[in-house]
mmCIF file of C-alpha atoms in Angstrom:
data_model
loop_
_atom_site.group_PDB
_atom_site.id
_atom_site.type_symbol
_atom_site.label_atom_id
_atom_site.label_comp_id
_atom_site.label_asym_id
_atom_site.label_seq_id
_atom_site.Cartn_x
_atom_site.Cartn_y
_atom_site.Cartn_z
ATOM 1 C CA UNK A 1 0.000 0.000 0.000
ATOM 2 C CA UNK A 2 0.777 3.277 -0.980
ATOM 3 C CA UNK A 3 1.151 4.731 2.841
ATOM 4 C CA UNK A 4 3.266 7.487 2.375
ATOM 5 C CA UNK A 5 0.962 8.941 -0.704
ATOM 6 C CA UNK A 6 -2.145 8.243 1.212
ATOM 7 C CA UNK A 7 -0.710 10.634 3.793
ATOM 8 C CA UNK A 8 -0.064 13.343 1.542
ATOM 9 C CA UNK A 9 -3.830 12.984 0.231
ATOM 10 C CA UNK A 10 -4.921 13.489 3.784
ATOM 11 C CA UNK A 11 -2.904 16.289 4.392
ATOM 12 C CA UNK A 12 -4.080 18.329 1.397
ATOM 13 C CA UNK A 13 -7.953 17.293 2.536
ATOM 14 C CA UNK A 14 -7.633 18.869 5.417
ATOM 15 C CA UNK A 15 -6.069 21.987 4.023
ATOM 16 C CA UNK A 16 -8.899 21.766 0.916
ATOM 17 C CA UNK A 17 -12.009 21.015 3.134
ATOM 18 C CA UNK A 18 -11.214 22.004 6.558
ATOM 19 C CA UNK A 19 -8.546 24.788 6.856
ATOM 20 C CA UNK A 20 -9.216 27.007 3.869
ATOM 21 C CA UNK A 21 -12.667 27.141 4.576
ATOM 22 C CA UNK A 22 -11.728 28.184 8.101
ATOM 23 C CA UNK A 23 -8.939 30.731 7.804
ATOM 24 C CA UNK A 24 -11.149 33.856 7.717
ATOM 25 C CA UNK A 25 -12.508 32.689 11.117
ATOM 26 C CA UNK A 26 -9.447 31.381 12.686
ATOM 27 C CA UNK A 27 -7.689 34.930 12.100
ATOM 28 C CA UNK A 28 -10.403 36.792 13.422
ATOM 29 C CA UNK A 29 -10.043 35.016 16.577
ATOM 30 C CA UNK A 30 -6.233 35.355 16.104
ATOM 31 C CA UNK A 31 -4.574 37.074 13.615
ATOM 32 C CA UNK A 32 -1.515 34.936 13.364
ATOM 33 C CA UNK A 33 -3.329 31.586 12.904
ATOM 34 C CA UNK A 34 -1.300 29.666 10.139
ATOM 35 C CA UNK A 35 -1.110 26.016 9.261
ATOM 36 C CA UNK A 36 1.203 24.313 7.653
ATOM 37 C CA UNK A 37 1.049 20.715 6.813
ATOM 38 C CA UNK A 38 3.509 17.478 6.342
ATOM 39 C CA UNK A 39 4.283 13.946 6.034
ATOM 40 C CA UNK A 40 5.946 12.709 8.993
ATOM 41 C CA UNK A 41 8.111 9.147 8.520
ATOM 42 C CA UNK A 42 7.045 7.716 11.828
ATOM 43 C CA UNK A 43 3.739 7.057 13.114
ATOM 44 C CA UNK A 44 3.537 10.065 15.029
ATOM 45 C CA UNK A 45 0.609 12.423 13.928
ATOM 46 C CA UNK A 46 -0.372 15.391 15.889
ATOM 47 C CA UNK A 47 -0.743 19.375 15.480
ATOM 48 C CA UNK A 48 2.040 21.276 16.638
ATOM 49 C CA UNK A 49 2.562 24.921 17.655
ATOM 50 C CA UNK A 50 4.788 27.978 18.109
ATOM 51 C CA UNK A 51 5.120 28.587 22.148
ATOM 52 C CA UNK A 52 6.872 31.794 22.472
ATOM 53 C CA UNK A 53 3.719 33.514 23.331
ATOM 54 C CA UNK A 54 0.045 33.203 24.022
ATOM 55 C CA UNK A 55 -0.574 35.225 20.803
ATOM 56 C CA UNK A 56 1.710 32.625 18.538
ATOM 57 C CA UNK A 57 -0.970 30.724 16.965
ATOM 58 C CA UNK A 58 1.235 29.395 14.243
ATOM 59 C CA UNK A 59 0.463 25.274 13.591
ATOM 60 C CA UNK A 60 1.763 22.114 12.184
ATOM 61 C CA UNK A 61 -0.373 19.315 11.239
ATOM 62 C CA UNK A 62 2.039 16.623 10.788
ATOM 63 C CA UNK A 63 0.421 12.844 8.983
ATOM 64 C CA UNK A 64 2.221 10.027 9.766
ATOM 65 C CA UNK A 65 3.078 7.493 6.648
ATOM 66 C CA UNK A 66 3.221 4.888 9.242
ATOM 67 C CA UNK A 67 0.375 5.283 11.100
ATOM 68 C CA UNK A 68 -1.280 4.854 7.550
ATOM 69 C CA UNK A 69 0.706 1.581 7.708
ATOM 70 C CA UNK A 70 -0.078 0.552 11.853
ATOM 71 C CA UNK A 71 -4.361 1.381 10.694
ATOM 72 C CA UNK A 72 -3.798 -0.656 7.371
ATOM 73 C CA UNK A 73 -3.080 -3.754 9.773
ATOM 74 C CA UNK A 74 -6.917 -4.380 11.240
ATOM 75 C CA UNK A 75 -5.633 -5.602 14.436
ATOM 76 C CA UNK A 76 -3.239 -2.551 15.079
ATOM 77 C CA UNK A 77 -6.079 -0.175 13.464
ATOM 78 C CA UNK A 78 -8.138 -0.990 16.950
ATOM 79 C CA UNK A 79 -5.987 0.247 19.145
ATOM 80 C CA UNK A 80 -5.499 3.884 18.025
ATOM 81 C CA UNK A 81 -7.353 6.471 19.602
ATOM 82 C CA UNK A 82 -9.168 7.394 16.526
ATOM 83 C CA UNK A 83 -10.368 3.891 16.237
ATOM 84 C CA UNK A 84 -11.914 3.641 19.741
ATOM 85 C CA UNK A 85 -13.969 6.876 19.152
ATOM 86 C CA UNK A 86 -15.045 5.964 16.271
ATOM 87 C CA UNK A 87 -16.251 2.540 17.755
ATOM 88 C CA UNK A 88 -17.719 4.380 21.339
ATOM 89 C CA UNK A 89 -18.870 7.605 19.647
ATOM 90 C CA UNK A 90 -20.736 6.200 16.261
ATOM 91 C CA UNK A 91 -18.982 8.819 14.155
ATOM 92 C CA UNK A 92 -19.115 7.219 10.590
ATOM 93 C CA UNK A 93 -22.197 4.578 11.888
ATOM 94 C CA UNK A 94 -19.230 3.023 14.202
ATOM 95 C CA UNK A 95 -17.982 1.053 10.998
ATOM 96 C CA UNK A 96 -14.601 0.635 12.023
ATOM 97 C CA UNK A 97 -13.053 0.043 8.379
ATOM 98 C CA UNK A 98 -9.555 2.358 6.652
ATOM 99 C CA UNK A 99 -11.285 4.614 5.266
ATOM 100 C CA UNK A 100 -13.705 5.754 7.910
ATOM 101 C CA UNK A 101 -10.397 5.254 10.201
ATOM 102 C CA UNK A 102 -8.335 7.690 8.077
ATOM 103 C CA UNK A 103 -11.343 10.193 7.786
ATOM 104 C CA UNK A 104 -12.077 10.356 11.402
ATOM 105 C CA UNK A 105 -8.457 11.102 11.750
ATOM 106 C CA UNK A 106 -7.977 14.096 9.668
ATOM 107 C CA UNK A 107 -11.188 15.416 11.392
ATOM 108 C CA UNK A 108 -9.837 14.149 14.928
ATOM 109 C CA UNK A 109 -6.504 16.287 14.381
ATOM 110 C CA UNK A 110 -8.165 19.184 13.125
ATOM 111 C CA UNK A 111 -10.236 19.097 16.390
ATOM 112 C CA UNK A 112 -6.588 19.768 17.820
ATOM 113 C CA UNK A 113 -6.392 23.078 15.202
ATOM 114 C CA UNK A 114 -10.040 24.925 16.348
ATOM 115 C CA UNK A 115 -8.611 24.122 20.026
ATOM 116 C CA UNK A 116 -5.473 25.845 19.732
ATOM 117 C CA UNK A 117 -7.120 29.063 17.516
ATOM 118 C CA UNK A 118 -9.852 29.348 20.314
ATOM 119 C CA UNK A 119 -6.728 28.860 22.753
ATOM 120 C CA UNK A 120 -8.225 26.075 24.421
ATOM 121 C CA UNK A 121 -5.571 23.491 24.546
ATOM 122 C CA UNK A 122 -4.082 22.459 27.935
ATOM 123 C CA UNK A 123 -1.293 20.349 27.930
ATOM 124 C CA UNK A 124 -3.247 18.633 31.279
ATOM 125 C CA UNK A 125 -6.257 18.292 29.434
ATOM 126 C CA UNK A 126 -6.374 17.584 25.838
ATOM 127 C CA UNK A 127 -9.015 15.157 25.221
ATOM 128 C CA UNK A 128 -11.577 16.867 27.050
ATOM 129 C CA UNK A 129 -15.089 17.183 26.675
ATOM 130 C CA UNK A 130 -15.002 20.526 24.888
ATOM 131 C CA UNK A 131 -12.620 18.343 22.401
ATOM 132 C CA UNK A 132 -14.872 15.789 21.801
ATOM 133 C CA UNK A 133 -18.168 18.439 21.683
ATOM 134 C CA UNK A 134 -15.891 20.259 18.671
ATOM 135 C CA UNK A 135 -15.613 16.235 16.646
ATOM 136 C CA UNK A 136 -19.182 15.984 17.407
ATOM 137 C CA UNK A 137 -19.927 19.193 15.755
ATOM 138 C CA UNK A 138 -17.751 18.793 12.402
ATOM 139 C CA UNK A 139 -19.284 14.782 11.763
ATOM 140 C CA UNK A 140 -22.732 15.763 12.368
ATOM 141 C CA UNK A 141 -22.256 18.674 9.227
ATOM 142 C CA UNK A 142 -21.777 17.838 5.665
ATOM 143 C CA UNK A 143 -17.966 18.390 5.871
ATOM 144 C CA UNK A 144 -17.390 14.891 7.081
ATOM 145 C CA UNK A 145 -19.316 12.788 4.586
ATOM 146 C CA UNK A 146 -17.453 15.212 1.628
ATOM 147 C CA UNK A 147 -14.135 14.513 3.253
ATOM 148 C CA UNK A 148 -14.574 10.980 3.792
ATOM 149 C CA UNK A 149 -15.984 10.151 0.388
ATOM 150 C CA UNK A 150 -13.247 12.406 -1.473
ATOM 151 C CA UNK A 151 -11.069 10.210 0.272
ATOM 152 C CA UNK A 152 -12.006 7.215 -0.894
ATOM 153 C CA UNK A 153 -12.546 9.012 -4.685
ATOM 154 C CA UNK A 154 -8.582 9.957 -4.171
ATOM 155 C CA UNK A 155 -7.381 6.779 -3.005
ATOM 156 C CA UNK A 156 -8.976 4.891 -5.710
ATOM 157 C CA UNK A 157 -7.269 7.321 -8.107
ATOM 158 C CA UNK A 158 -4.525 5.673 -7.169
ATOM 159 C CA UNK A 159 -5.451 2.065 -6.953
ATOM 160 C CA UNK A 160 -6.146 1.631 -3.106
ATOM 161 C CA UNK A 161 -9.535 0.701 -1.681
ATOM 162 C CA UNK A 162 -9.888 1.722 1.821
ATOM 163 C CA UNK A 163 -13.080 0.469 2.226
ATOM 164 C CA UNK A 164 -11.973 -3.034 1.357
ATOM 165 C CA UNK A 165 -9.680 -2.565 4.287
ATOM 166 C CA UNK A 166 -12.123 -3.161 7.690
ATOM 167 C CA UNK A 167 -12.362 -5.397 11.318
ATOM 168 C CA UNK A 168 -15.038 -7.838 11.692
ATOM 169 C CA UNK A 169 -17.225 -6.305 13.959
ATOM 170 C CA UNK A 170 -17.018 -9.283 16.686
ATOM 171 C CA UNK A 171 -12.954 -8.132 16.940
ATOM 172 C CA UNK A 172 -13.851 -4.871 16.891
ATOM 173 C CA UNK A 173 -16.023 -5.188 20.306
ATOM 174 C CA UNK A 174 -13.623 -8.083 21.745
ATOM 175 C CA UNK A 175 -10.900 -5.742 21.322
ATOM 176 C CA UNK A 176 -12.305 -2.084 21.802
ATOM 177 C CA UNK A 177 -14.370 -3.186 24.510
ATOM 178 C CA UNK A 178 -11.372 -5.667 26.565
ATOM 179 C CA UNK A 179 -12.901 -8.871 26.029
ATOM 180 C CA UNK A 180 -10.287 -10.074 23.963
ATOM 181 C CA UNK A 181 -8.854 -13.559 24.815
ATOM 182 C CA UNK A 182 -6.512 -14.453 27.053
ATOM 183 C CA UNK A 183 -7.020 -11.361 29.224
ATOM 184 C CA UNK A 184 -4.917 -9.214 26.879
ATOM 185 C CA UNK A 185 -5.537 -4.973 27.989
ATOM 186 C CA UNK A 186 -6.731 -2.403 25.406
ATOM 187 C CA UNK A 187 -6.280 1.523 25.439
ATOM 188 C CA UNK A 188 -10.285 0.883 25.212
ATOM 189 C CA UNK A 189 -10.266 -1.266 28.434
ATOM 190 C CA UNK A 190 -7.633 0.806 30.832
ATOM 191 C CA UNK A 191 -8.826 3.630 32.983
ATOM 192 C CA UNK A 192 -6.422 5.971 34.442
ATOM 193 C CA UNK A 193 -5.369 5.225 38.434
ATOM 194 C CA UNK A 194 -5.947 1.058 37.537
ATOM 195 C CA UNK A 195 -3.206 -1.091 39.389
ATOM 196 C CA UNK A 196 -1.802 -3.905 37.144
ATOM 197 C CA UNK A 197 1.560 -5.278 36.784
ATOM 198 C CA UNK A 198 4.159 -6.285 33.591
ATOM 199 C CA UNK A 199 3.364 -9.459 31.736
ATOM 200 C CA UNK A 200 7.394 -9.408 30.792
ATOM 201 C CA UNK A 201 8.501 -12.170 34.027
ATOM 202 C CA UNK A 202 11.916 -9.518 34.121
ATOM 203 C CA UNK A 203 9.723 -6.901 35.062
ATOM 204 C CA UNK A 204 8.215 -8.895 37.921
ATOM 205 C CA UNK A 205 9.990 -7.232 40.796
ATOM 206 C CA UNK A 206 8.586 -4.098 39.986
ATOM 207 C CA UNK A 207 5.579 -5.212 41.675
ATOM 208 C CA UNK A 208 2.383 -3.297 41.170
ATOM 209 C CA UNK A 209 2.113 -0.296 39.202
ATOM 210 C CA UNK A 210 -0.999 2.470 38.325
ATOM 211 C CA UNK A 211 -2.045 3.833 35.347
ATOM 212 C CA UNK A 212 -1.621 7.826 35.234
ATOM 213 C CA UNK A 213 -2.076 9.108 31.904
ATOM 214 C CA UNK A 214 -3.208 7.029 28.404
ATOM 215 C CA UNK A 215 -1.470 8.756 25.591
ATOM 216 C CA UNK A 216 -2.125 7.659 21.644
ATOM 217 C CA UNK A 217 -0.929 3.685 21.830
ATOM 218 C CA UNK A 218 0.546 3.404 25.152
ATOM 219 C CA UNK A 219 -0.086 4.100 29.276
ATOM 220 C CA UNK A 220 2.355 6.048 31.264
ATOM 221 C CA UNK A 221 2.795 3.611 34.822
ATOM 222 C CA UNK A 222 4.286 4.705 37.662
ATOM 223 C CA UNK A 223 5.615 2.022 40.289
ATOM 224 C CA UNK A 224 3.221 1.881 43.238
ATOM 225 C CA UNK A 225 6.167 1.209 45.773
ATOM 226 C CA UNK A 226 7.731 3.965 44.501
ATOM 227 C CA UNK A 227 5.969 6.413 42.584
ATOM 228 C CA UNK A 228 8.798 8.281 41.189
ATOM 229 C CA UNK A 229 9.281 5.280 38.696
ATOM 230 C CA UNK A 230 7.664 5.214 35.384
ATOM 231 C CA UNK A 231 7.291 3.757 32.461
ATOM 232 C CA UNK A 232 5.677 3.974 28.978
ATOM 233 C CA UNK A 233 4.268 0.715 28.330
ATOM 234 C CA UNK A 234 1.743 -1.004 25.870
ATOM 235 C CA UNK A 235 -1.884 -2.081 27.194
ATOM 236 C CA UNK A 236 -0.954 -5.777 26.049
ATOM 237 C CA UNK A 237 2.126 -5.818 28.049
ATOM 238 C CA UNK A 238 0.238 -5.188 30.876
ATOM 239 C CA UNK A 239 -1.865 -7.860 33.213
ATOM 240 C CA UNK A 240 -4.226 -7.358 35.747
ATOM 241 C CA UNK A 241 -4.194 -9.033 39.186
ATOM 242 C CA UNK A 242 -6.106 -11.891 38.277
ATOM 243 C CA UNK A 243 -4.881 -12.448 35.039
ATOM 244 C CA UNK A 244 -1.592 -12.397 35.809
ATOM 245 C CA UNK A 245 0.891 -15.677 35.020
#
């Protein structure tokens, strides 16, 4: 698959159907609102901005070719972020497939543009419910269905199918809801302050640790016995107490 082109499509959707539309209204509320856009090499895709004042509304929306990659493979595409909402919120009738994946994902980041224009984005509070009441405003006008289909038109241009690309829907709930087997741990599954421990045997005498913070793909954990250890870790490498080996 072409992931690297498919990111590039996405980025110049979102300046086409999102941001252009927008920029009269995003330098009235401030004048220096600017976005630029690119492909990133790594999976990382997020909105960026200038910090050397509160004025400085000057943005990056960066696509990652390898996230296209990671959401091509229907078992990684589950446990993004975008993936989860899509599945708990019903945006795109909950059809967890690559295309409505992708889609949800330009509009998802763009969410992360109207919150730094209105100045609204905390670094302790990003997913909020101001975030989430912005998402639920752009998929329930037109914008989303136009974005999603030209998409798909764009993709096909160039011989990929996204739709062909989905998740049954009985993984999609066994993952996205943590009923998958063998008492694996989804982002969909962990809360924040849960106590679980490592599922590697040469982390076992870390002992317990708790959940603080659930970023795109993995949990920061800090060591119960001693909170000022942490670690970054994925849900599946993570157990609960009466799961564990």
């Amino acid at each position: 698959m072409k992931h690297r082109l498919i990111a590039r499509i996405m980025c110049d959707l979102t300046d086409e159907l999102l941001w252009k539309p927008r920029i009269e209204w995003a330098r009235k509320h401030n004048r220096t609102a600017d976005l630029k856009f690119r492909v990133g090499d790594g999976k990382r895709t997020c909105v960026t901005h200038r910090k050397n004042s509160d004025e400085d509304c000057r943005m990056t929306l960066t696509i990652g070719a390898l996230m296209v990659e990671s959401k091509a493979n229907p078992m990684e595409m589950c446990m993004w972020r975008t993936s989860v909402e899509l599945h708990e919120r019903g945006y795109y009738g909950g059809q967890l497939n690559l295309l409505n994946a992708l889609a949800h994902c330009i509009i998802h980041e763009f969410g992360h543009v109207v919150q730094v224009v209105l100045g609204r984005r905390y670094e302790s509070s990003v997913h909020n419910h101001e975030f989430y009441a912005i998402l639920d405003r752009i998929h329930a006008s037109p914008v989303a269905g136009q974005l999603r289909d030209e998409l798909s038109r764009r993709c096909l241009d160039i011989g990929v199918d996204l739709q062909a690309n989905s998740v049954n829907k009985t993984t999609v709930s066994a993952i996205l809801d943590g009923k998958a087997a063998e008492g694996i741990l989804t982002m969909g599954s962990i809360r924040v302050g849960q106590r679980l421990f490592f599922r590697d045997p040469k982390l076992s005498d870390v002992g317990q640790v708790m959940v603080k913070e659930k970023r795109r793909t993995r949990v920061l954990v800090e060591q119960v016995a001693r909170p000022n250890q942490r670690w970054l870790a994925k849900p599946h490498g993570l157990v609960d107490k009466k799961s564990r080996p």
